[in-house]
Short mmCIF file of N, CA and C in Angstrom, two decimals:
data_model
loop_
_atom_site.label_atom_id
_atom_site.label_comp_id
_atom_site.label_asym_id
_atom_site.label_seq_id
_atom_site.Cartn_x
_atom_site.Cartn_y
_atom_site.Cartn_z
N ILE A 1 -8.42 12.73 -11.90
CA ILE A 1 -9.33 11.97 -12.33
C ILE A 1 -9.22 11.29 -10.76
N PHE A 2 -10.14 10.93 -10.30
CA PHE A 2 -9.74 10.26 -8.77
C PHE A 2 -10.96 8.96 -8.50
N ASN A 3 -9.74 7.93 -8.23
CA ASN A 3 -10.45 6.46 -8.17
C ASN A 3 -10.57 5.98 -6.62
N LEU A 4 -11.48 5.70 -6.38
CA LEU A 4 -11.44 4.85 -5.08
C LEU A 4 -12.18 3.46 -5.37
N SER A 5 -11.32 2.45 -4.59
CA SER A 5 -12.18 1.08 -4.38
C SER A 5 -12.01 0.64 -3.23
N ALA A 6 -12.51 -0.41 -2.71
CA ALA A 6 -12.90 -1.33 -1.51
C ALA A 6 -12.73 -2.56 -1.77
N GLU A 7 -12.37 -3.65 -1.01
CA GLU A 7 -12.25 -4.84 -1.27
C GLU A 7 -12.28 -5.51 -0.06
N SER A 8 -13.16 -6.68 0.22
CA SER A 8 -12.76 -7.90 1.19
C SER A 8 -12.58 -9.17 1.11
N GLU A 9 -12.08 -9.85 1.50
CA GLU A 9 -11.72 -11.27 1.32
C GLU A 9 -11.76 -11.91 2.53
N LEU A 10 -12.29 -13.16 2.59
CA LEU A 10 -12.31 -13.91 3.48
C LEU A 10 -11.45 -15.51 3.31
N ASN A 11 -10.39 -15.91 4.18
CA ASN A 11 -9.64 -16.43 3.67
C ASN A 11 -9.38 -18.05 4.90
N ARG A 12 -9.44 -18.96 4.40
CA ARG A 12 -9.15 -20.19 5.30
C ARG A 12 -7.68 -20.74 5.24
N ILE A 13 -7.14 -20.92 6.30
CA ILE A 13 -5.82 -21.26 6.04
C ILE A 13 -5.42 -22.18 7.25
N GLU A 14 -5.15 -23.39 6.53
CA GLU A 14 -4.90 -24.73 7.33
C GLU A 14 -3.22 -24.91 7.52
N ILE A 15 -2.91 -25.18 8.78
CA ILE A 15 -1.26 -25.33 9.44
C ILE A 15 -1.28 -26.20 10.26
N ASP A 16 -0.45 -27.68 10.03
CA ASP A 16 -0.47 -28.51 10.96
C ASP A 16 -1.74 -29.20 11.37
N GLY A 17 -2.89 -29.52 10.48
CA GLY A 17 -4.45 -29.46 10.61
C GLY A 17 -5.33 -28.23 11.64
N LEU A 18 -4.85 -27.54 12.11
CA LEU A 18 -5.28 -25.87 12.57
C LEU A 18 -5.73 -25.08 11.37
N THR A 19 -7.38 -24.80 11.46
CA THR A 19 -8.11 -24.33 10.42
C THR A 19 -8.63 -22.60 11.08
N GLU A 20 -7.71 -21.97 10.33
CA GLU A 20 -8.16 -20.37 10.86
C GLU A 20 -8.63 -19.59 10.11
N TRP A 21 -9.79 -18.85 10.19
CA TRP A 21 -10.29 -17.81 9.12
C TRP A 21 -9.73 -16.63 9.31
N VAL A 22 -9.83 -16.13 7.91
CA VAL A 22 -8.64 -14.45 8.05
C VAL A 22 -9.62 -13.67 7.42
N ASN A 23 -9.67 -12.51 7.61
CA ASN A 23 -10.35 -11.48 7.51
C ASN A 23 -9.82 -10.58 6.88
N LEU A 24 -9.54 -9.97 5.23
CA LEU A 24 -8.82 -9.00 4.63
C LEU A 24 -9.54 -8.08 4.14
N TYR A 25 -8.99 -6.80 4.59
CA TYR A 25 -9.83 -5.62 3.87
C TYR A 25 -8.70 -4.47 3.44
N ARG A 26 -9.30 -3.93 2.23
CA ARG A 26 -8.06 -3.39 1.40
C ARG A 26 -9.28 -2.18 0.96
N LEU A 27 -8.26 -1.15 0.79
CA LEU A 27 -8.81 0.36 0.36
C LEU A 27 -7.83 1.10 -0.30
N LYS A 28 -8.18 1.41 -1.51
CA LYS A 28 -7.25 2.05 -2.69
C LYS A 28 -7.19 3.06 -3.11
N THR A 29 -6.85 4.10 -3.06
CA THR A 29 -7.42 5.33 -3.61
C THR A 29 -6.26 5.79 -4.93
N ASN A 30 -7.07 6.55 -5.94
CA ASN A 30 -5.83 6.78 -7.09
C ASN A 30 -6.26 8.10 -7.24
N VAL A 31 -5.39 9.11 -7.56
CA VAL A 31 -5.68 10.34 -7.97
C VAL A 31 -4.68 10.94 -8.67
N GLN A 32 -4.95 10.90 -10.04
CA GLN A 32 -4.14 11.81 -11.14
C GLN A 32 -4.18 13.24 -11.18
N PHE A 33 -3.52 13.63 -10.94
CA PHE A 33 -3.08 15.48 -11.32
C PHE A 33 -3.41 15.94 -12.76
N SER A 34 -2.37 15.06 -13.20
CA SER A 34 -2.26 15.05 -14.82
C SER A 34 -1.81 14.10 -15.34
N THR A 35 -1.55 13.90 -16.58
CA THR A 35 -0.79 12.61 -17.06
C THR A 35 0.53 12.31 -16.79
N ASP A 36 1.08 13.20 -16.04
CA ASP A 36 2.62 13.05 -15.23
C ASP A 36 2.72 12.95 -14.06
N LEU A 37 1.57 13.33 -13.02
CA LEU A 37 1.46 13.30 -11.69
C LEU A 37 0.63 12.17 -11.24
N VAL A 38 0.57 11.33 -10.40
CA VAL A 38 -0.25 10.47 -10.21
C VAL A 38 0.19 9.95 -8.64
N TRP A 39 -0.99 9.71 -7.67
CA TRP A 39 -0.71 9.69 -6.30
C TRP A 39 -1.56 8.63 -6.06
N THR A 40 -1.18 7.46 -5.63
CA THR A 40 -1.64 6.28 -5.34
C THR A 40 -1.34 5.78 -3.89
N THR A 41 -2.45 5.52 -2.72
CA THR A 41 -2.58 4.83 -1.73
C THR A 41 -3.30 3.78 -1.47
N ILE A 42 -2.85 2.46 -0.66
CA ILE A 42 -3.24 1.12 -0.31
C ILE A 42 -3.04 1.08 0.92
N GLY A 43 -4.09 0.76 1.37
CA GLY A 43 -4.30 0.61 3.49
C GLY A 43 -4.84 -0.66 3.36
N GLN A 44 -4.26 -1.44 4.11
CA GLN A 44 -4.66 -2.87 4.22
C GLN A 44 -4.69 -3.27 5.48
N TYR A 45 -5.91 -4.31 5.98
CA TYR A 45 -5.88 -4.67 7.50
C TYR A 45 -6.13 -6.36 7.58
N ASP A 46 -5.53 -7.05 8.37
CA ASP A 46 -5.89 -8.65 8.09
C ASP A 46 -6.06 -8.87 9.49
N SER A 47 -7.11 -9.80 9.97
CA SER A 47 -7.71 -9.98 11.25
C SER A 47 -6.89 -10.94 12.02
N LEU A 48 -5.96 -11.68 11.02
CA LEU A 48 -4.92 -12.66 11.85
C LEU A 48 -4.22 -11.91 12.31
N SER A 49 -2.79 -10.86 11.63
CA SER A 49 -2.21 -10.42 12.57
C SER A 49 -2.59 -9.24 13.12
N ARG A 50 -4.02 -8.69 12.86
CA ARG A 50 -4.47 -7.62 12.95
C ARG A 50 -3.32 -6.38 13.12
N GLU A 51 -2.61 -6.19 11.42
CA GLU A 51 -1.99 -5.20 11.34
C GLU A 51 -2.29 -4.33 10.01
N LEU A 52 -2.43 -3.22 10.11
CA LEU A 52 -2.64 -1.94 9.47
C LEU A 52 -1.87 -1.81 8.65
N GLY A 53 -1.66 -1.82 7.18
CA GLY A 53 -0.31 -1.42 6.61
C GLY A 53 -0.76 -0.28 5.20
N PHE A 54 0.01 0.90 5.30
CA PHE A 54 0.05 1.81 4.24
C PHE A 54 0.62 1.81 3.40
N ASN A 55 0.80 1.91 2.25
CA ASN A 55 1.91 2.24 1.06
C ASN A 55 1.08 3.25 0.40
N SER A 56 2.22 4.28 0.17
CA SER A 56 1.62 5.54 -0.25
C SER A 56 2.60 5.93 -1.51
N ARG A 57 2.33 6.23 -2.75
CA ARG A 57 3.14 6.39 -3.47
C ARG A 57 2.87 7.41 -4.62
N LEU A 58 4.00 8.42 -4.40
CA LEU A 58 3.57 9.85 -5.64
C LEU A 58 4.63 9.66 -6.83
N ARG A 59 3.92 9.60 -8.16
CA ARG A 59 5.12 8.98 -9.07
C ARG A 59 4.73 10.71 -10.01
N TRP A 60 6.03 11.02 -10.15
CA TRP A 60 5.84 12.06 -11.44
C TRP A 60 7.06 11.52 -12.64
N THR A 61 6.17 11.90 -13.76
CA THR A 61 7.04 11.04 -15.11
C THR A 61 7.50 12.48 -15.57
N TYR A 62 8.77 13.05 -15.18
CA TYR A 62 9.48 14.38 -15.81
C TYR A 62 9.81 13.88 -17.24
N ARG A 63 9.96 12.87 -17.68
CA ARG A 63 10.32 12.77 -18.97
C ARG A 63 9.76 11.34 -19.58
N PRO A 64 9.57 11.38 -20.74
CA PRO A 64 8.56 10.20 -21.03
C PRO A 64 9.73 8.88 -20.72
N GLY A 65 9.18 7.80 -20.30
CA GLY A 65 9.83 6.88 -19.98
C GLY A 65 10.73 6.91 -18.48
N SER A 66 11.04 8.40 -18.27
CA SER A 66 11.69 8.27 -16.85
C SER A 66 10.85 8.78 -15.80
N ASP A 67 10.64 8.61 -14.79
CA ASP A 67 9.98 8.64 -13.37
C ASP A 67 10.46 8.73 -11.91
N LEU A 68 10.10 9.59 -11.23
CA LEU A 68 10.66 9.88 -10.26
C LEU A 68 9.55 9.43 -8.98
N PHE A 69 9.91 8.49 -8.07
CA PHE A 69 8.76 8.40 -7.19
C PHE A 69 9.28 8.32 -5.53
N LEU A 70 8.06 8.93 -4.85
CA LEU A 70 8.36 9.01 -3.40
C LEU A 70 6.99 8.06 -2.68
N ILE A 71 7.75 7.47 -1.91
CA ILE A 71 7.20 6.07 -1.53
C ILE A 71 7.09 6.26 0.13
N PHE A 72 6.00 6.13 0.73
CA PHE A 72 5.94 6.10 2.22
C PHE A 72 5.42 4.79 2.46
N ASN A 73 5.58 3.94 3.56
CA ASN A 73 5.54 3.20 4.03
C ASN A 73 4.97 2.96 5.73
N GLN A 74 4.16 2.32 6.33
CA GLN A 74 3.65 2.79 7.42
C GLN A 74 3.05 1.65 8.18
N GLY A 75 3.56 0.66 8.91
CA GLY A 75 2.55 -0.66 9.59
C GLY A 75 2.08 -0.13 10.77
N LEU A 76 1.01 -0.55 11.22
CA LEU A 76 -0.01 -0.41 12.20
C LEU A 76 -0.19 -1.45 13.28
N LEU A 77 0.67 -1.80 14.41
CA LEU A 77 -0.03 -3.68 14.97
C LEU A 77 -1.23 -2.86 15.93
N ASN A 78 -2.15 -3.81 15.72
CA ASN A 78 -3.42 -3.54 16.83
C ASN A 78 -3.35 -4.24 18.05
N ASP A 79 -3.02 -3.59 19.10
CA ASP A 79 -2.39 -4.48 20.73
C ASP A 79 -3.49 -4.37 21.28
N PRO A 80 -4.14 -5.26 21.60
CA PRO A 80 -5.11 -5.50 22.46
C PRO A 80 -5.31 -4.61 23.77
N ARG A 81 -3.73 -4.47 24.48
CA ARG A 81 -3.72 -3.93 25.50
C ARG A 81 -3.38 -2.18 25.44
N ASP A 82 -2.34 -2.04 24.24
CA ASP A 82 -1.56 -0.51 23.93
C ASP A 82 -2.38 -0.14 22.78
N GLY A 83 -3.36 -0.64 22.24
CA GLY A 83 -3.87 0.10 20.98
C GLY A 83 -3.26 0.18 20.08
N TRP A 84 -3.34 0.77 19.10
CA TRP A 84 -2.36 0.72 17.76
C TRP A 84 -0.68 1.39 18.29
N ILE A 85 0.11 0.61 17.66
CA ILE A 85 1.48 0.76 17.89
C ILE A 85 2.32 0.38 16.34
N SER A 86 3.18 1.50 16.32
CA SER A 86 3.81 1.27 15.03
C SER A 86 4.72 -0.02 14.87
N SER A 87 4.44 -0.29 13.41
CA SER A 87 5.63 -1.62 13.37
C SER A 87 6.62 -1.15 12.16
N GLY A 88 6.69 -0.01 11.96
CA GLY A 88 7.62 0.31 10.95
C GLY A 88 7.17 1.31 10.17
N SER A 89 8.05 2.17 9.67
CA SER A 89 7.72 3.12 8.99
C SER A 89 9.15 3.24 7.80
N GLU A 90 8.67 3.49 6.47
CA GLU A 90 9.82 3.71 5.35
C GLU A 90 9.53 4.73 4.61
N LEU A 91 10.49 5.54 4.19
CA LEU A 91 10.51 6.45 3.23
C LEU A 91 11.35 6.52 2.13
N SER A 92 11.22 6.46 1.27
CA SER A 92 11.89 6.18 0.05
C SER A 92 11.78 6.99 -1.42
N LEU A 93 12.93 7.45 -2.11
CA LEU A 93 12.78 8.15 -3.39
C LEU A 93 13.37 6.79 -4.26
N LYS A 94 12.80 7.00 -5.51
CA LYS A 94 13.10 6.27 -6.33
C LYS A 94 13.15 6.85 -7.56
N VAL A 95 14.39 6.64 -8.26
CA VAL A 95 14.61 7.44 -10.01
C VAL A 95 14.58 6.37 -11.00
N ASN A 96 13.96 6.55 -11.61
CA ASN A 96 13.96 5.79 -13.12
C ASN A 96 14.03 6.49 -14.11
N ALA A 97 15.22 6.23 -14.61
CA ALA A 97 15.47 7.25 -16.14
C ALA A 97 15.83 6.37 -17.31
N SER A 98 15.75 6.40 -18.50
CA SER A 98 15.80 5.76 -19.97
C SER A 98 16.26 7.00 -20.66
N TRP A 99 17.26 6.42 -21.70
CA TRP A 99 17.71 7.24 -22.85
C TRP A 99 17.43 6.75 -24.17
N SER A 100 17.42 7.36 -24.99
CA SER A 100 17.27 6.66 -26.46
C SER A 100 18.57 6.93 -27.01
N PHE A 101 18.88 5.90 -27.87
CA PHE A 101 20.22 6.36 -28.72
C PHE A 101 19.59 6.12 -30.09
#
């Protein structure tokens, strides 16, 4: 199963009497290889910070109620002079386990 969704938001922010309009764009994909293996990726960009962020998560349910997650996060800043610059990357592994008594 494959799902793709796109969203766009226009937000008005007021700080100390100053008004700023911010465009937010989001793209989400969800791929379900089986009932036990799902890959979800979200990309988001906002016009105020000019930052593009990605979150990609692979979830494997190795036993009912127990999951293993592999998660990758990436930030990219759109600098007017230097183009796209990495603002940070992160790779993590999370294990969630449950036991019945």
